[in-house]
mmCIF file of C-alpha atoms in Angstrom:
data_model
loop_
_atom_site.group_PDB
_atom_site.id
_atom_site.type_symbol
_atom_site.label_atom_id
_atom_site.label_comp_id
_atom_site.label_asym_id
_atom_site.label_seq_id
_atom_site.Cartn_x
_atom_site.Cartn_y
_atom_site.Cartn_z
ATOM 1 C CA MET A 118 -64.132 179.713 67.071
ATOM 2 C CA PHE A 119 -65.507 180.056 64.011
ATOM 3 C CA GLY A 120 -67.604 177.067 64.413
ATOM 4 C CA LEU A 121 -65.301 174.876 64.936
ATOM 5 C CA THR A 122 -64.477 172.351 67.927
ATOM 6 C CA GLU A 123 -60.911 172.153 69.941
ATOM 7 C CA GLU A 124 -60.642 168.665 68.378
ATOM 8 C CA GLN A 125 -60.915 170.042 64.707
ATOM 9 C CA ILE A 126 -58.303 172.796 65.344
ATOM 10 C CA ALA A 127 -55.916 171.099 66.747
ATOM 11 C CA HIS A 128 -56.716 168.180 63.835
ATOM 12 C CA TRP A 129 -56.239 170.746 61.285
ATOM 13 C CA GLY A 130 -53.408 172.513 63.333
ATOM 14 C CA MET A 131 -51.674 168.808 63.516
ATOM 15 C CA THR A 132 -51.748 168.514 59.875
ATOM 16 C CA ILE A 133 -51.132 171.529 58.320
ATOM 17 C CA GLY A 134 -49.090 173.164 60.564
ATOM 18 C CA VAL A 135 -46.740 169.992 60.486
ATOM 19 C CA SER A 136 -46.793 169.491 57.340
ATOM 20 C CA ALA A 137 -45.315 173.089 56.645
ATOM 21 C CA PHE A 138 -42.929 172.906 59.101
ATOM 22 C CA ILE A 139 -41.683 169.521 57.148
ATOM 23 C CA LEU A 140 -41.526 171.394 54.001
ATOM 24 C CA TYR A 141 -39.872 174.575 55.566
ATOM 25 C CA MET A 142 -37.133 171.435 56.804
ATOM 26 C CA MET A 143 -36.994 170.218 53.192
ATOM 27 C CA PHE A 144 -36.165 173.821 52.434
ATOM 28 C CA ILE A 145 -33.071 173.930 54.493
ATOM 29 C CA ILE A 146 -31.710 170.511 53.981
ATOM 30 C CA LEU A 147 -31.881 171.746 50.230
ATOM 31 C CA GLN A 148 -30.053 175.025 51.320
ATOM 32 C CA LEU A 149 -27.834 172.993 53.447
ATOM 33 C CA ALA A 150 -26.690 171.497 50.435
ATOM 34 C CA ARG A 151 -26.215 173.973 48.383
ATOM 35 C CA GLU A 152 -23.968 176.075 50.652
ATOM 36 C CA SER A 153 -22.083 172.954 51.417
ATOM 37 C CA LYS A 154 -21.682 171.901 47.892
ATOM 38 C CA ALA A 155 -22.187 168.664 48.864
ATOM 39 C CA GLY A 156 -23.066 166.891 44.894
ATOM 40 C CA LYS A 157 -26.129 165.109 43.848
ATOM 41 C CA PHE A 158 -24.579 162.019 45.760
ATOM 42 C CA GLY A 159 -24.089 164.201 48.879
ATOM 43 C CA THR A 160 -27.801 165.531 48.501
ATOM 44 C CA PHE A 161 -29.687 162.164 48.333
ATOM 45 C CA VAL A 162 -27.679 161.115 51.710
ATOM 46 C CA LEU A 163 -28.787 164.668 53.215
ATOM 47 C CA PHE A 164 -31.951 164.368 52.324
ATOM 48 C CA LEU A 165 -32.073 160.617 53.638
ATOM 49 C CA VAL A 166 -30.706 160.664 56.345
ATOM 50 C CA LEU A 167 -32.054 164.389 57.344
ATOM 51 C CA GLY A 168 -35.766 163.714 55.884
ATOM 52 C CA PHE A 169 -35.942 160.124 57.772
ATOM 53 C CA GLY A 170 -37.920 161.389 60.240
ATOM 54 C CA VAL A 171 -40.938 162.348 58.164
ATOM 55 C CA LEU A 172 -41.348 159.078 57.063
ATOM 56 C CA GLY A 173 -42.288 158.576 60.670
ATOM 57 C CA PHE A 174 -45.006 161.448 60.567
ATOM 58 C CA VAL A 175 -46.412 160.009 56.977
ATOM 59 C CA ALA A 176 -46.497 156.416 57.737
ATOM 60 C CA LYS A 177 -48.352 157.405 61.277
ATOM 61 C CA ASN A 178 -50.966 158.997 58.949
ATOM 62 C CA ILE A 179 -51.150 156.385 56.688
ATOM 63 C CA ILE A 180 -51.840 153.821 58.977
ATOM 64 C CA ALA A 181 -54.321 155.892 61.048
ATOM 65 C CA TRP A 182 -56.351 156.349 57.690
ATOM 66 C CA LEU A 183 -55.996 151.830 57.075
ATOM 67 C CA LEU A 184 -57.151 151.248 60.882
ATOM 68 C CA ASN A 185 -59.444 154.369 60.699
ATOM 69 C CA ILE A 186 -58.743 155.657 63.635
#
């Protein structure tokens, strides 16, 4: 499709698709903080705890880039 291999489509789908999903999750966390009137510290805790999974995704990409995988 469009001159791309299946591997290239999967790579773009994982990077762009998952990144877009992560941004949407951050929006949901922000809305949750606003609706619950969490305050500054509560919002920080929500982003820290609920956004912690994002760190794993970012770390995986950085480690793969450093190891040239």
